[in-house]
Amino acid sequence: MHKIVSQNVNFYYGEFQALHDISLSVKENTVTALIGPSGCGKSTYLRLLNRMNDLIDNTHMSGTITIDGNDIYDKHTNVDDLRKNVGMVFQKPNPFPKTIFENVAYGLRVNGITDKKIIEERVITSIEQVALWEEVKDKLHKSAFELSGGQQQRLCIARALAIQPSVLLMDEPTSALDPISTSKVEELIYELKKQYTIVIVTHNMQQAGRISDNTAFFYMGELIEYDKTKTIFTKPTKKQTEDYITGRFG
Amino acid sequence: MSTEKKLANKKRRNQNIAFGLFTGISYSVVGLLFVILAFIVVKGIGVISWEFISAMPKEGMTAGGIFPAIVGTLCLVLVSMVFAFPVGVFAAIYMNEYVKDGWVKKIIKQMTNNLAGVPSIVFGLFGMSLFVNKLGFGDSILAGGLTLGLLVLPVVIRTTEESLKAVENTFRQASLGLGASKWQTTRNVVFPIAFPNIITGLILSIGRVSGETAPILFTVAAYFLPKLPTSIFDQAMALPYHLYVISTSGTNIEASRAMAYGTALVLIVIVLISNLLANKLRKHFGKKVKMN
Ligand SMILES: Nc1ncnc2c1ncn2[C@@H]1O[C@H](COP(=O)(O)OP(=O)(O)OP(=O)(O)O)[C@@H](O)[C@H]1O
Ligand SMILES: [Mg+2]
């Protein structure tokens, strides 16, 4: 059963076509890595999955994307509900100017949850899920900016988890982190895949190899090759893929 | 080899000339500013006393103090800010967060910029015909304050817009990505991050408001009014206009010369204080929302 199915997706920034005819399906409870040289459209594709590109003026898309069988670009789709179901984590840790607790509680509050008990429960569970509890339990009501970059990034993941999405999108989530924080986040992703479907953009080939089940190679807005990560890294069928993963360009 | 050396020499010489020129210019500007300040301090410090800032003017404004003008200016600043802050901030939020890029936005932007370039005397005339006459406020703090508010509105809008623009888009995306509405995002995330910069812009506009003469000329300013205003429908004296009056048309211009410099000094000090305050506030709030 496929969780996310995109068919013949084209995407344009004004006149510029950033994605060409992308068809790609993602299985539930897997990690899918999107790789490819800078500017090839990885982030653009990722942002289509929670309709974040809607925020950019003068853009349009064609083709269909379904999540759990529902066309997410259908007129009747509630974008807020979609985004609640599809969490996102960004390249640079970007906690809100609030306390650690309030950062995680934010998604609950804006979705109308007011019950203090439920909020507290969910906040604590989410922080535990990202293995941050021991580090922050004594300063939940301090500013999130007091945390290290790696801790902030895990907090941002907790923030996304608090509203119980089923899909998690990550755009180079470790590229601003040190090696130790990076491996913590990688372990975390491995754990999270049991409950979530994860799509992650990464420039780090080893990372893609370590954590993903499937890998999609993008080049100049096209999906060149998409297969099991092992296959992509050991016997890619396309010359461009091989050149890229062996570091000959990009 | 030797042509290379020549080229290098020439490059270095040009660089030195340009550098010297820029250094010279910047020091002259700073120096000039300092001279103006020093001039006013030296000329004005003599009349500064407790009486000068706390008493009514006396003897055809050649003696006594400037208390009503100080109070008048503070009232005008207050009224103009109470009007211009919320209106300007909301306009900027609407423009930056809600209106899509396109010709409508371009036109509004252009209009705002043009408005910022309109001479202040024109605002004075407009304020007189709208607030004083049409709306029947008469010559009053309300009419003058609103006129000054209109004058700084473009500044408030522009600084707020710049501050909102400086907020990285991923903050908006993160909030919207959690299912928050646009308004929730703006109010809870974008605005708090932009706030330190916004407040700075706002306070800087106080300096502008307290120094303007033309907009208050026909809308509020009293030539000589040795009592304090009791409501926003009263006329009032104001520092810049008082300064103008005693330097050009007082009963005895020579005798009030020192008073004029004293008044200028007080005005400058008010502006300086508001600038210092702006810096303090920005640092204070900046610490709270500091980016990584
Ligand atoms: N907001 C935008 N407006 C116009 N063009 C854009 C915009 N965002 C991206 N693009 C263009 O779309 C193409 C794909 O960009 P995208 O950000 O998806 O690349 P990417 O694969 O994520 O690159 P990177 O690895 O550098 O993050 C690029 O050519 C880029 O210049
Ligand atoms: Mg990208």
XYZ file of C-alpha atoms and ligand atoms in Angstrom:
574
model
C 0.000 0.000 0.000
C 1.446 3.348 -1.025
C 1.154 6.259 1.356
C 2.100 9.040 -1.047
C 1.546 8.807 -4.780
C 2.592 11.545 -7.213
C 1.694 11.241 -10.861
C 3.086 13.346 -13.693
C 3.783 16.359 -11.505
C 5.009 19.533 -13.170
C 5.757 22.643 -11.198
C 6.459 26.197 -12.313
C 7.866 29.302 -10.623
C 6.382 31.897 -12.972
C 7.677 30.845 -16.401
C 10.409 28.649 -15.015
C 9.614 24.950 -14.871
C 11.268 23.535 -11.764
C 9.837 20.009 -11.916
C 9.249 17.883 -15.018
C 6.760 15.059 -14.995
C 7.616 13.572 -11.607
C 5.951 10.260 -10.789
C 7.015 8.769 -7.496
C 5.303 6.604 -4.876
C 6.260 6.225 -1.244
C 5.373 3.226 0.952
C 4.058 3.649 4.464
C 6.603 3.503 7.314
C 9.619 3.902 5.091
C 12.315 6.530 4.788
C 12.720 7.952 1.306
C 15.785 10.039 0.532
C 15.749 12.711 -2.167
C 19.218 13.380 -3.522
C 20.669 15.401 -6.372
C 22.773 18.466 -7.097
C 21.822 21.911 -5.806
C 18.870 23.474 -7.611
C 17.552 20.190 -9.019
C 14.146 20.608 -7.346
C 14.323 18.455 -4.201
C 12.976 21.128 -1.870
C 10.388 22.166 -4.418
C 9.096 18.609 -4.592
C 9.108 18.250 -0.816
C 7.124 21.466 -0.368
C 4.489 20.181 -2.766
C 3.653 17.415 -0.311
C 2.300 19.800 2.338
C 1.292 22.532 -0.112
C 3.921 24.884 1.214
C 4.533 26.133 -2.321
C 1.043 27.655 -2.196
C 2.678 30.460 -0.215
C 4.923 31.473 -3.084
C 3.248 33.899 -5.461
C 3.000 33.193 -9.205
C 3.480 29.452 -9.072
C 1.408 26.644 -10.499
C 1.477 22.873 -10.755
C -0.110 20.127 -12.775
C -0.459 16.412 -12.158
C -1.799 14.771 -9.009
C -0.463 13.956 -5.588
C -2.423 11.739 -3.225
C -1.800 10.939 0.425
C -3.761 7.986 1.819
C -5.667 8.051 -1.443
C -6.866 11.631 -1.089
C -5.936 14.135 -3.754
C -4.219 16.853 -1.713
C -4.677 19.457 -4.456
C -8.398 18.833 -4.708
C -10.640 21.888 -4.248
C -12.257 20.279 -1.222
C -9.025 19.497 0.579
C -8.606 21.459 3.792
C -5.022 22.719 3.660
C -4.750 23.132 7.439
C -5.799 19.523 7.962
C -3.333 18.380 5.332
C -0.516 20.254 7.052
C -1.461 18.805 10.412
C -1.070 15.386 8.888
C 2.195 16.195 7.101
C 4.806 17.636 9.467
C 7.890 19.504 8.269
C 11.400 20.008 9.596
C 13.734 22.563 8.077
C 17.418 22.868 7.265
C 18.229 25.438 9.919
C 16.739 24.807 13.346
C 13.992 27.415 13.664
C 12.343 27.289 17.085
C 9.816 30.046 17.740
C 10.727 32.874 20.133
C 8.962 31.050 22.954
C 9.819 28.680 25.765
C 10.800 25.087 25.091
C 7.411 23.930 26.352
C 5.448 26.475 24.322
C 7.334 25.606 21.146
C 6.040 22.061 21.305
C 2.616 23.126 22.578
C 2.202 25.653 19.759
C 0.799 23.228 17.203
C -1.740 21.967 19.734
C -2.841 25.422 20.763
C -3.313 26.754 17.234
C -5.421 23.712 16.524
C -7.785 24.597 19.305
C -6.652 22.159 21.998
C -7.027 23.931 25.344
C -7.090 21.078 27.861
C -3.988 21.635 29.994
C -3.596 17.941 30.798
C -3.687 16.835 27.176
C -1.259 19.568 26.155
C 1.198 18.682 28.881
C 0.973 15.006 28.098
C 1.558 15.469 24.410
C 4.409 17.912 24.916
C 6.215 15.519 27.228
C 5.618 12.505 24.967
C 6.922 14.397 21.938
C 10.024 15.595 23.727
C 10.669 12.045 24.895
C 10.190 10.746 21.371
C 13.100 12.876 20.155
C 15.249 11.779 23.111
C 15.503 15.302 24.429
C 13.670 14.887 27.722
C 16.685 14.296 29.937
C 18.393 17.371 28.538
C 15.511 19.832 28.904
C 13.267 18.544 31.680
C 14.609 21.151 34.125
C 14.264 24.108 31.797
C 11.004 23.597 29.984
C 10.042 27.180 30.664
C 13.282 28.713 29.464
C 13.662 30.193 25.980
C 14.235 27.654 23.228
C 17.138 29.783 22.021
C 19.159 28.657 25.017
C 19.470 25.189 23.500
C 22.343 24.101 21.258
C 21.732 23.853 17.517
C 21.352 20.063 17.690
C 18.943 20.282 20.610
C 16.971 22.982 18.804
C 16.639 20.741 15.784
C 15.343 17.856 17.879
C 12.956 20.304 19.533
C 11.685 21.297 16.084
C 11.112 17.628 15.322
C 9.221 17.278 18.617
C 7.184 20.320 17.665
C 6.196 18.617 14.427
C 5.385 15.326 16.180
C 3.162 16.905 18.851
C 0.211 17.263 16.521
C 0.494 13.586 15.560
C 1.140 13.704 11.815
C 1.552 10.530 9.806
C 4.065 11.914 7.321
C 7.269 13.777 8.176
C 9.092 15.909 5.604
C 12.685 16.843 6.360
C 14.714 19.257 4.234
C 18.406 18.700 4.968
C 17.659 18.443 8.700
C 21.249 17.808 9.725
C 23.213 20.051 7.383
C 23.555 22.764 10.046
C 24.499 20.319 12.817
C 27.735 18.922 14.225
C 28.555 15.204 13.714
C 27.301 14.090 17.141
C 23.978 15.922 16.822
C 23.724 14.573 13.299
C 24.054 10.974 14.399
C 21.474 11.581 17.147
C 18.996 12.886 14.597
C 19.779 9.958 12.293
C 19.099 7.449 15.063
C 15.912 9.314 15.762
C 14.789 9.086 12.148
C 15.420 5.385 12.241
C 13.201 5.082 15.319
C 10.480 7.350 13.940
C 10.032 5.309 10.792
C 8.105 2.737 12.830
C 5.285 5.221 13.224
C 5.747 7.716 10.421
C 6.380 7.876 6.717
C 9.461 10.007 6.219
C 10.707 11.876 3.160
C 14.108 13.458 3.637
C 16.270 15.666 1.413
C 19.964 15.215 1.956
C 23.250 16.180 0.343
C 25.054 13.610 2.392
C 25.373 10.342 0.466
C 26.481 8.359 3.521
C 23.436 9.642 5.358
C 21.114 8.593 2.583
C 22.807 5.205 2.598
C 22.533 4.821 6.366
C 18.951 5.824 7.004
C 16.836 5.445 3.892
C 14.991 2.502 2.410
C 14.491 4.080 -0.995
C 16.350 6.828 -2.789
C 15.201 9.156 -5.540
C 17.826 10.899 -7.648
C 16.730 14.248 -9.098
C 18.602 16.091 -11.788
C 17.571 19.414 -13.374
C 13.975 19.045 -12.262
C 13.629 15.470 -13.459
C 13.425 12.250 -11.510
C 16.267 10.301 -13.068
C 16.175 7.163 -10.988
C 14.169 5.840 -8.062
C 14.813 2.513 -6.402
C 15.845 0.715 -3.233
C 18.678 2.673 -1.648
C 20.936 -0.364 -1.849
C 20.338 -0.688 -5.578
C 20.897 3.003 -6.234
C 24.206 2.908 -4.390
C 25.521 -0.398 -5.700
C 24.173 -0.809 -9.206
C 22.467 2.320 -10.493
C 21.069 1.877 -13.982
C 21.624 5.462 -15.157
C 25.006 6.956 -15.883
C 24.043 10.312 -14.280
C 23.117 8.611 -11.019
C 26.392 6.766 -10.891
C 28.370 9.922 -11.648
C 26.558 11.784 -8.889
C 26.872 9.230 -6.120
C 30.482 8.561 -6.895
C 31.095 12.284 -6.614
C 31.990 12.978 -10.216
C 29.649 15.998 -10.287
C 27.180 17.927 -8.165
C 56.977 42.049 -14.870
C 57.474 45.808 -14.688
C 54.065 46.508 -16.227
C 52.576 44.230 -13.627
C 54.317 46.191 -10.929
C 53.115 49.462 -12.417
C 49.592 48.172 -12.458
C 49.863 47.092 -8.852
C 51.231 50.494 -7.867
C 48.468 52.259 -9.708
C 45.877 50.073 -8.053
C 47.322 50.792 -4.645
C 47.464 54.538 -5.329
C 43.848 54.658 -6.487
C 42.808 52.657 -3.508
C 44.623 55.081 -1.189
C 43.055 58.113 -2.832
C 39.567 56.658 -2.636
C 40.084 55.549 0.933
C 41.429 58.970 1.949
C 38.533 60.705 0.252
C 35.900 58.591 1.979
C 37.613 58.933 5.342
C 37.780 62.688 4.898
C 34.142 62.960 3.945
C 32.889 60.835 6.807
C 34.951 62.710 9.368
C 33.731 66.062 8.026
C 30.128 64.937 8.301
C 30.598 63.771 11.861
C 32.571 66.921 12.632
C 29.889 69.161 11.187
C 27.219 67.424 13.207
C 29.318 67.853 16.290
C 29.858 71.549 15.579
C 26.103 72.127 15.202
C 25.420 70.323 18.450
C 28.199 72.126 20.293
C 27.012 75.470 18.936
C 23.516 74.950 20.277
C 24.715 73.583 23.588
C 27.090 76.498 24.123
C 24.516 79.098 23.158
C 21.632 77.484 24.972
C 23.060 75.985 28.137
C 23.118 79.397 29.827
C 19.337 79.710 30.059
C 18.681 76.118 31.049
C 17.449 76.031 34.606
C 14.659 74.395 36.526
C 12.572 77.490 35.962
C 13.194 77.371 32.215
C 11.700 73.913 31.856
C 8.993 74.221 34.484
C 7.647 77.797 34.221
C 5.307 79.671 31.903
C 6.786 82.174 29.462
C 6.813 85.733 30.796
C 7.269 89.296 29.548
C 6.472 88.731 25.917
C 8.382 85.444 25.900
C 11.699 87.073 26.697
C 11.769 85.554 30.167
C 10.271 82.739 32.181
C 10.184 79.218 30.815
C 8.885 76.990 28.069
C 6.872 74.517 30.126
C 3.655 74.726 28.090
C 5.592 74.156 24.867
C 7.213 71.028 26.299
C 3.859 69.705 27.481
C 2.274 70.595 24.146
C 4.928 68.742 22.173
C 4.627 65.676 24.388
C 0.823 65.685 23.935
C 1.210 65.983 20.173
C 3.698 63.123 20.083
C 1.340 60.986 22.130
C -1.736 61.644 19.995
C 0.140 61.165 16.731
C 1.637 57.870 17.892
C -1.639 56.531 19.255
C -2.999 57.118 15.774
C -0.035 56.222 13.554
C 1.332 53.107 15.336
C -1.672 50.829 15.128
C -2.812 52.057 11.732
C 0.678 51.882 10.254
C 1.559 48.531 11.777
C -1.676 46.911 10.639
C -1.335 48.396 7.171
C 2.192 47.009 6.935
C 1.128 43.587 8.194
C -1.651 43.507 5.636
C 0.699 44.585 2.863
C 3.506 42.231 3.718
C 1.671 39.131 4.903
C -1.569 39.166 2.960
C -1.357 41.007 -0.365
C 0.094 38.898 -3.157
C 2.935 40.243 -5.261
C 1.527 42.033 -8.273
C 0.486 45.386 -9.593
C -1.898 46.208 -6.724
C 0.936 45.833 -4.233
C 3.274 47.830 -6.457
C 0.814 50.698 -6.677
C 0.174 50.799 -2.927
C 3.933 50.719 -2.315
C 4.522 53.527 -4.765
C 1.778 55.618 -3.163
C 3.223 55.099 0.294
C 6.636 56.152 -0.923
C 5.204 59.213 -2.650
C 3.347 60.125 0.512
C 6.631 60.033 2.399
C 8.005 62.605 -0.027
C 5.155 65.113 0.264
C 6.365 68.358 1.897
C 5.166 68.659 5.479
C 3.476 71.999 4.847
C 1.101 70.178 2.495
C 0.175 67.857 5.334
C -0.452 70.967 7.399
C -2.897 72.334 4.842
C -4.599 68.987 4.470
C -4.890 68.592 8.248
C -6.389 72.043 8.513
C -9.064 71.428 5.925
C -9.910 67.899 7.108
C -9.494 67.854 10.880
C -9.832 71.513 11.823
C -12.625 72.510 9.459
C -14.423 69.525 7.972
C -14.464 67.355 11.096
C -14.785 70.422 13.288
C -11.999 69.660 15.752
C -10.866 73.291 15.543
C -7.280 74.259 16.299
C -6.566 71.496 18.775
C -4.116 68.887 19.970
C -6.353 66.296 18.320
C -6.189 67.974 14.903
C -2.431 68.639 15.181
C -1.670 65.166 16.510
C -3.620 63.471 13.733
C -1.899 65.619 11.117
C 1.494 64.663 12.515
C 0.313 61.067 12.627
C -0.512 61.172 8.921
C 2.895 62.653 8.259
C 4.770 59.763 9.881
C 2.385 57.065 8.712
C 4.498 56.216 5.635
C 7.598 55.972 7.826
C 5.836 53.670 10.260
C 4.523 51.519 7.426
C 7.896 51.281 5.760
C 9.903 50.421 8.874
C 7.327 47.844 9.913
C 7.368 46.312 6.452
C 11.153 46.135 6.429
C 11.100 44.455 9.840
C 8.525 41.907 8.717
C 10.493 41.199 5.564
C 13.565 40.464 7.643
C 11.772 37.567 9.335
C 12.968 34.385 7.667
C 10.317 32.553 5.713
C 10.952 29.228 7.398
C 9.354 30.636 10.565
C 6.155 31.250 8.633
C 6.393 27.845 6.991
C 7.010 26.131 10.321
C 3.941 27.724 11.856
C 1.666 27.184 8.867
C 3.063 23.673 8.617
C 1.584 22.958 12.037
C -1.865 23.858 10.748
C -1.823 27.425 12.079
C -3.785 30.053 10.176
C -2.120 33.020 8.588
C -3.309 35.315 11.333
C -2.141 32.965 14.100
C 1.211 32.776 12.362
C 1.509 36.532 12.017
C 0.448 37.272 15.571
C 2.293 34.513 17.425
C 5.430 34.039 15.388
C 6.190 36.693 12.785
C 5.255 39.783 14.773
C 7.140 38.854 17.964
C 10.283 38.180 15.925
C 9.963 41.476 14.050
C 9.004 43.466 17.131
C 12.441 44.736 18.238
C 13.028 46.284 14.821
C 9.501 47.633 14.571
C 9.715 49.381 17.922
C 12.974 51.006 16.903
C 11.422 52.401 13.770
C 8.460 53.660 15.727
C 10.533 55.496 18.284
C 12.698 57.068 15.625
C 9.539 58.523 14.155
C 8.891 60.214 17.505
C 11.970 62.306 16.847
C 10.512 63.315 13.517
C 7.140 64.225 15.003
C 8.500 66.303 17.842
C 10.570 68.429 15.487
C 8.002 69.262 12.793
C 6.680 72.813 12.561
C 4.741 73.056 9.334
C 2.047 70.452 10.059
C 1.121 72.065 13.378
C 1.160 75.621 12.099
C -2.489 75.653 11.001
C -3.800 72.838 13.131
C -2.867 73.374 16.755
C 0.035 75.641 17.511
C -0.625 78.641 19.696
C 1.563 81.706 19.404
C 1.453 82.401 23.105
C -0.665 80.476 25.560
C 0.568 80.645 29.130
C -1.539 77.781 30.414
C -1.601 74.044 30.018
C -4.068 72.250 27.764
C -6.841 70.473 29.672
C -8.188 68.281 26.875
C -7.255 67.149 23.376
C -9.629 69.802 22.030
C -7.466 72.602 23.401
C -4.876 74.522 21.509
C -1.319 74.144 22.703
C 2.133 75.562 22.295
C 4.825 73.320 20.825
C 8.605 73.456 20.947
C 9.453 73.811 17.263
C 6.807 76.481 16.691
C 7.771 78.322 19.857
C 11.324 78.325 18.615
C 10.191 79.760 15.310
C 8.081 82.430 16.989
C 10.676 83.727 19.395
C 13.338 83.766 16.706
C 11.312 85.642 14.116
C 8.363 87.511 15.498
C 8.623 87.800 19.251
C 8.150 91.141 20.917
C 11.862 91.506 21.321
C 13.842 89.140 19.195
C 17.260 90.145 20.519
C 16.140 89.688 24.109
C 14.743 86.235 23.460
C 17.720 84.980 21.451
C 19.136 82.987 24.360
C 15.696 81.547 25.051
C 15.576 80.363 21.447
C 18.809 78.421 21.780
C 17.618 77.025 25.092
C 14.437 75.828 23.403
C 16.424 74.258 20.578
C 18.575 72.475 23.129
C 15.534 71.053 24.915
C 14.119 69.862 21.600
C 17.367 68.165 20.657
C 17.607 66.511 24.051
C 14.082 65.105 23.650
C 15.013 63.661 20.265
C 18.270 62.236 21.634
C 16.476 60.648 24.552
C 13.962 58.984 22.268
C 16.792 57.634 20.101
C 18.606 56.256 23.132
C 15.369 54.714 24.301
C 14.931 53.120 20.888
C 18.342 51.500 21.165
C 17.717 50.277 24.704
C 14.362 48.781 23.796
C 15.727 47.072 20.733
C 18.507 45.491 22.749
C 16.068 44.501 25.473
C 13.559 42.826 23.181
C 16.280 41.657 20.833
C 17.736 39.514 23.609
C 14.376 37.871 24.150
C 13.914 36.783 20.577
C 17.513 36.433 19.519
C 18.043 34.221 16.521
C 20.410 31.286 16.976
N 10.782 30.855 -4.666
C 11.335 30.584 -5.851
N 11.125 31.394 -6.902
C 11.687 31.127 -8.111
N 12.470 30.081 -8.363
C 12.723 29.232 -7.359
C 12.178 29.437 -6.062
N 12.602 28.431 -5.252
C 13.381 27.649 -6.024
N 13.460 28.111 -7.285
C 14.191 27.507 -8.401
O 13.725 26.204 -8.598
C 14.789 25.296 -8.813
C 14.741 24.180 -7.784
O 14.991 24.732 -6.506
P 14.975 23.876 -5.190
O 15.092 24.804 -4.047
O 13.823 22.968 -5.201
O 16.320 23.061 -5.351
P 17.009 22.032 -4.353
O 17.182 20.776 -5.092
O 16.282 21.985 -3.068
O 18.435 22.709 -4.150
P 19.353 22.768 -2.851
O 20.021 21.445 -2.771
O 20.340 23.850 -3.166
O 18.475 23.069 -1.682
C 16.073 26.117 -8.765
O 16.481 26.398 -10.075
C 15.658 27.357 -8.060
O 16.407 28.455 -8.531
Mg 16.721 22.623 -1.057
